[in-house]
Amino acid sequence: MSDARLLYLGNGTKLQSVAKLDDRFESWGLTVDRFWAYSGEFPKDLDSYNGIFLSGSPHGAYEDIPFIHREHCLIQDAAARGIPMLGICFGSQILASALCGRDQVFRRDDCEIGYKDLPVTDAARDDAIAGGLAEHVQMFVWHNDEVRGDHPDMTILAYSDICPNHVWRYRDTPAWGIQGHPEITAAQAPVWFNQNRERMQKDGADVDVLIASTDEAAEAKTMLTRFADVVKAWA
């Protein structure tokens, strides 16, 4: 087993999502401890962890729910220790809420959904996880909630035409949020889209078009493998 230990916090209605990212972190050389935060499972402390991953959730980071309050405290503890963190979708939002204030997360008037070509900022060039991106990165995005991009402690690394903050870093620390879904593979996407067909249609998507346009988003996935490298280097 690897000496690098990752705390995987599952914030969804199931501990493991269709992306099975916890298994993939293990395939990239990390020892993964899985806790289903959504159901109230948390580690007693962070002493043995070299990194933390925060998953998506049907909830909003601003909601008054016990597990969200506990996760806020855990994130703040991890940031004080300098433990590398990565949050995706809700994970990005709760990271922003915990470190930059709850008013940084808000509900959009409409949903942003689909494969987007996201411009990458100059700040990404020397970033530990975004440094491998070109001038644009392709990624599937689907969100009603969003993290504002105007906080002085946020370094914006990528954005879309209607969302100013898709990938960001907290100050100059090893803590990152990704609003989109680089974890979804081309093989997994049709399964996920069909599972959520009704919701996606309500959010304005043509699911059949999405299925026909599935993309591996390989370049975006380098942020995930690079994060694994950061965790291993921190061990």
mmCIF file of N, CA, C and O in Angstrom, residues 154-201:
data_model
loop_
_atom_site.group_PDB
_atom_site.id
_atom_site.type_symbol
_atom_site.label_atom_id
_atom_site.label_comp_id
_atom_site.label_asym_id
_atom_site.label_seq_id
_atom_site.Cartn_x
_atom_site.Cartn_y
_atom_site.Cartn_z
ATOM 1 N N MET A 154 -8.938 33.905 -3.722
ATOM 2 C CA MET A 154 -9.115 32.930 -4.800
ATOM 3 C C MET A 154 -8.245 33.294 -5.996
ATOM 4 O O MET A 154 -8.252 34.440 -6.455
ATOM 5 N N THR A 155 -7.530 32.300 -6.494
ATOM 6 C CA THR A 155 -6.805 32.442 -7.750
ATOM 7 C C THR A 155 -7.584 31.659 -8.807
ATOM 8 O O THR A 155 -7.704 30.435 -8.704
ATOM 9 N N ILE A 156 -8.146 32.354 -9.775
ATOM 10 C CA ILE A 156 -8.961 31.706 -10.806
ATOM 11 C C ILE A 156 -8.040 31.088 -11.858
ATOM 12 O O ILE A 156 -7.151 31.745 -12.401
ATOM 13 N N LEU A 157 -8.288 29.816 -12.157
ATOM 14 C CA LEU A 157 -7.445 29.074 -13.091
ATOM 15 C C LEU A 157 -8.157 28.770 -14.407
ATOM 16 O O LEU A 157 -7.494 28.585 -15.428
ATOM 17 N N ALA A 158 -9.486 28.709 -14.402
ATOM 18 C CA ALA A 158 -10.265 28.503 -15.626
ATOM 19 C C ALA A 158 -11.682 28.990 -15.395
ATOM 20 O O ALA A 158 -12.173 29.016 -14.258
ATOM 21 N N TYR A 159 -12.366 29.352 -16.488
ATOM 22 C CA TYR A 159 -13.708 29.925 -16.399
ATOM 23 C C TYR A 159 -14.462 29.584 -17.672
ATOM 24 O O TYR A 159 -13.901 29.028 -18.623
ATOM 25 N N SER A 160 -15.753 29.919 -17.701
ATOM 26 C CA SER A 160 -16.538 29.733 -18.920
ATOM 27 C C SER A 160 -17.104 31.071 -19.366
ATOM 28 O O SER A 160 -16.887 32.100 -18.722
ATOM 29 N N ASP A 161 -17.883 31.049 -20.448
ATOM 30 C CA ASP A 161 -18.465 32.283 -20.941
ATOM 31 C C ASP A 161 -19.487 32.872 -19.976
ATOM 32 O O ASP A 161 -19.728 34.078 -19.969
ATOM 33 N N ILE A 162 -20.088 32.035 -19.114
ATOM 34 C CA ILE A 162 -21.115 32.532 -18.194
ATOM 35 C C ILE A 162 -20.798 32.240 -16.725
ATOM 36 O O ILE A 162 -21.580 32.605 -15.847
ATOM 37 N N CYS A 163 -19.694 31.588 -16.464
ATOM 38 C CA CYS A 163 -19.295 31.289 -15.080
ATOM 39 C C CYS A 163 -17.846 31.734 -14.899
ATOM 40 O O CYS A 163 -16.934 31.166 -15.517
ATOM 41 N N PRO A 164 -17.594 32.748 -14.058
ATOM 42 C CA PRO A 164 -16.247 33.304 -13.926
ATOM 43 C C PRO A 164 -15.290 32.451 -13.115
ATOM 44 O O PRO A 164 -14.116 32.806 -12.990
ATOM 45 N N ASN A 165 -15.776 31.342 -12.551
ATOM 46 C CA ASN A 165 -14.926 30.549 -11.669
ATOM 47 C C ASN A 165 -15.231 29.064 -11.828
ATOM 48 O O ASN A 165 -16.113 28.536 -11.156
ATOM 49 N N HIS A 166 -14.476 28.392 -12.705
ATOM 50 C CA HIS A 166 -14.647 26.948 -12.882
ATOM 51 C C HIS A 166 -13.553 26.147 -12.206
ATOM 52 O O HIS A 166 -13.804 25.030 -11.750
ATOM 53 N N VAL A 167 -12.364 26.677 -12.199
ATOM 54 C CA VAL A 167 -11.250 26.032 -11.491
ATOM 55 C C VAL A 167 -10.540 27.130 -10.702
ATOM 56 O O VAL A 167 -10.227 28.186 -11.257
ATOM 57 N N TRP A 168 -10.281 26.877 -9.430
ATOM 58 C CA TRP A 168 -9.659 27.901 -8.607
ATOM 59 C C TRP A 168 -8.766 27.267 -7.546
ATOM 60 O O TRP A 168 -8.880 26.071 -7.246
ATOM 61 N N ARG A 169 -7.869 28.089 -7.021
ATOM 62 C CA ARG A 169 -6.977 27.674 -5.933
ATOM 63 C C ARG A 169 -7.138 28.652 -4.763
ATOM 64 O O ARG A 169 -7.336 29.855 -4.978
ATOM 65 N N TYR A 170 -7.054 28.144 -3.557
ATOM 66 C CA TYR A 170 -7.138 28.996 -2.368
ATOM 67 C C TYR A 170 -5.753 29.571 -2.070
ATOM 68 O O TYR A 170 -4.821 28.836 -1.744
ATOM 69 N N ARG A 171 -5.639 30.885 -2.204
ATOM 70 C CA ARG A 171 -4.373 31.578 -1.982
ATOM 71 C C ARG A 171 -3.273 30.862 -2.767
ATOM 72 O O ARG A 171 -3.447 30.506 -3.923
ATOM 73 N N ASP A 172 -2.105 30.670 -2.132
ATOM 74 C CA ASP A 172 -1.024 29.907 -2.746
ATOM 75 C C ASP A 172 -0.853 28.572 -2.031
ATOM 76 O O ASP A 172 0.260 28.062 -1.882
ATOM 77 N N THR A 173 -1.974 28.011 -1.611
ATOM 78 C CA THR A 173 -1.955 26.755 -0.862
ATOM 79 C C THR A 173 -2.356 25.596 -1.774
ATOM 80 O O THR A 173 -2.909 25.801 -2.855
ATOM 81 N N PRO A 174 -2.130 24.353 -1.346
ATOM 82 C CA PRO A 174 -2.531 23.191 -2.146
ATOM 83 C C PRO A 174 -3.997 22.834 -1.935
ATOM 84 O O PRO A 174 -4.332 21.727 -1.507
ATOM 85 N N ALA A 175 -4.895 23.772 -2.215
ATOM 86 C CA ALA A 175 -6.336 23.546 -2.061
ATOM 87 C C ALA A 175 -7.037 24.063 -3.306
ATOM 88 O O ALA A 175 -6.922 25.248 -3.627
ATOM 89 N N TRP A 176 -7.746 23.169 -4.017
ATOM 90 C CA TRP A 176 -8.335 23.504 -5.320
ATOM 91 C C TRP A 176 -9.809 23.114 -5.396
ATOM 92 O O TRP A 176 -10.233 22.114 -4.822
ATOM 93 N N GLY A 177 -10.553 23.894 -6.144
ATOM 94 C CA GLY A 177 -11.931 23.573 -6.464
ATOM 95 C C GLY A 177 -12.128 23.496 -7.965
ATOM 96 O O GLY A 177 -11.580 24.314 -8.707
ATOM 97 N N ILE A 178 -12.882 22.500 -8.402
ATOM 98 C CA ILE A 178 -13.236 22.339 -9.814
ATOM 99 C C ILE A 178 -14.754 22.244 -9.894
ATOM 100 O O ILE A 178 -15.360 21.339 -9.318
ATOM 101 N N GLN A 179 -15.384 23.186 -10.588
ATOM 102 C CA GLN A 179 -16.841 23.208 -10.672
ATOM 103 C C GLN A 179 -17.370 22.123 -11.606
ATOM 104 O O GLN A 179 -18.416 21.532 -11.358
ATOM 105 N N GLY A 180 -16.671 21.869 -12.692
ATOM 106 C CA GLY A 180 -17.111 20.881 -13.671
ATOM 107 C C GLY A 180 -16.813 19.455 -13.246
ATOM 108 O O GLY A 180 -16.523 19.171 -12.080
ATOM 109 N N HIS A 181 -16.860 18.553 -14.216
ATOM 110 C CA HIS A 181 -16.743 17.123 -13.909
ATOM 111 C C HIS A 181 -15.677 16.445 -14.765
ATOM 112 O O HIS A 181 -15.985 15.647 -15.660
ATOM 113 N N PRO A 182 -14.403 16.708 -14.468
ATOM 114 C CA PRO A 182 -13.337 16.042 -15.219
ATOM 115 C C PRO A 182 -13.256 14.551 -14.926
ATOM 116 O O PRO A 182 -12.635 13.801 -15.681
ATOM 117 N N GLU A 183 -13.894 14.114 -13.835
ATOM 118 C CA GLU A 183 -13.798 12.712 -13.436
ATOM 119 C C GLU A 183 -14.602 11.774 -14.322
ATOM 120 O O GLU A 183 -14.355 10.561 -14.361
ATOM 121 N N ILE A 184 -15.588 12.294 -15.046
ATOM 122 C CA ILE A 184 -16.465 11.440 -15.848
ATOM 123 C C ILE A 184 -15.783 11.056 -17.155
ATOM 124 O O ILE A 184 -15.363 11.918 -17.930
ATOM 125 N N THR A 185 -15.666 9.758 -17.411
ATOM 126 C CA THR A 185 -15.051 9.285 -18.646
ATOM 127 C C THR A 185 -16.087 9.221 -19.767
ATOM 128 O O THR A 185 -17.297 9.292 -19.527
ATOM 129 N N ALA A 186 -15.609 9.036 -20.980
ATOM 130 C CA ALA A 186 -16.517 8.914 -22.128
ATOM 131 C C ALA A 186 -17.405 7.682 -21.992
ATOM 132 O O ALA A 186 -18.559 7.684 -22.430
ATOM 133 N N ALA A 187 -16.885 6.624 -21.378
ATOM 134 C CA ALA A 187 -17.674 5.404 -21.190
ATOM 135 C C ALA A 187 -18.716 5.586 -20.085
ATOM 136 O O ALA A 187 -19.829 5.048 -20.165
ATOM 137 N N GLN A 188 -18.367 6.344 -19.052
ATOM 138 C CA GLN A 188 -19.287 6.533 -17.923
ATOM 139 C C GLN A 188 -20.367 7.567 -18.212
ATOM 140 O O GLN A 188 -21.475 7.481 -17.669
ATOM 141 N N ALA A 189 -20.066 8.527 -19.082
ATOM 142 C CA ALA A 189 -20.978 9.652 -19.298
ATOM 143 C C ALA A 189 -22.380 9.215 -19.734
ATOM 144 O O ALA A 189 -23.374 9.693 -19.157
ATOM 145 N N PRO A 190 -22.534 8.331 -20.732
ATOM 146 C CA PRO A 190 -23.898 7.952 -21.125
ATOM 147 C C PRO A 190 -24.688 7.312 -19.994
ATOM 148 O O PRO A 190 -25.901 7.534 -19.874
ATOM 149 N N VAL A 191 -24.008 6.524 -19.159
ATOM 150 C CA VAL A 191 -24.680 5.905 -18.006
ATOM 151 C C VAL A 191 -25.182 6.988 -17.057
ATOM 152 O O VAL A 191 -26.338 6.983 -16.622
ATOM 153 N N TRP A 192 -24.307 7.930 -16.751
ATOM 154 C CA TRP A 192 -24.645 9.017 -15.833
ATOM 155 C C TRP A 192 -25.756 9.885 -16.414
ATOM 156 O O TRP A 192 -26.715 10.249 -15.720
ATOM 157 N N PHE A 193 -25.665 10.202 -17.700
ATOM 158 C CA PHE A 193 -26.674 11.046 -18.340
ATOM 159 C C PHE A 193 -28.042 10.364 -18.329
ATOM 160 O O PHE A 193 -29.061 11.002 -18.046
ATOM 161 N N ASN A 194 -28.069 9.067 -18.607
ATOM 162 C CA ASN A 194 -29.349 8.358 -18.600
ATOM 163 C C ASN A 194 -29.921 8.239 -17.194
ATOM 164 O O ASN A 194 -31.136 8.339 -17.007
ATOM 165 N N GLN A 195 -29.056 8.036 -16.202
ATOM 166 C CA GLN A 195 -29.522 7.969 -14.819
ATOM 167 C C GLN A 195 -30.178 9.278 -14.384
ATOM 168 O O GLN A 195 -31.088 9.283 -13.562
ATOM 169 N N ASN A 196 -29.700 10.387 -14.943
ATOM 170 C CA ASN A 196 -30.173 11.712 -14.545
ATOM 171 C C ASN A 196 -30.944 12.408 -15.660
ATOM 172 O O ASN A 196 -31.052 13.634 -15.660
ATOM 173 N N ARG A 197 -31.491 11.627 -16.585
ATOM 174 C CA ARG A 197 -32.145 12.185 -17.777
ATOM 175 C C ARG A 197 -33.216 13.217 -17.413
ATOM 176 O O ARG A 197 -33.238 14.325 -17.961
ATOM 177 N N GLU A 198 -34.113 12.870 -16.506
ATOM 178 C CA GLU A 198 -35.224 13.772 -16.180
ATOM 179 C C GLU A 198 -34.710 15.087 -15.591
ATOM 180 O O GLU A 198 -35.157 16.166 -15.973
ATOM 181 N N ARG A 199 -33.742 14.981 -14.664
ATOM 182 C CA ARG A 199 -33.196 16.187 -14.043
ATOM 183 C C ARG A 199 -32.465 17.050 -15.053
ATOM 184 O O ARG A 199 -32.583 18.270 -15.081
ATOM 185 N N MET A 200 -31.676 16.411 -15.910
ATOM 186 C CA MET A 200 -30.909 17.159 -16.901
ATOM 187 C C MET A 200 -31.834 17.857 -17.894
ATOM 188 O O MET A 200 -31.571 18.990 -18.311
ATOM 189 N N GLN A 201 -32.913 17.189 -18.270
ATOM 190 C CA GLN A 201 -33.867 17.810 -19.188
ATOM 191 C C GLN A 201 -34.530 19.020 -18.540
ATOM 192 O O GLN A 201 -34.724 20.058 -19.191
#
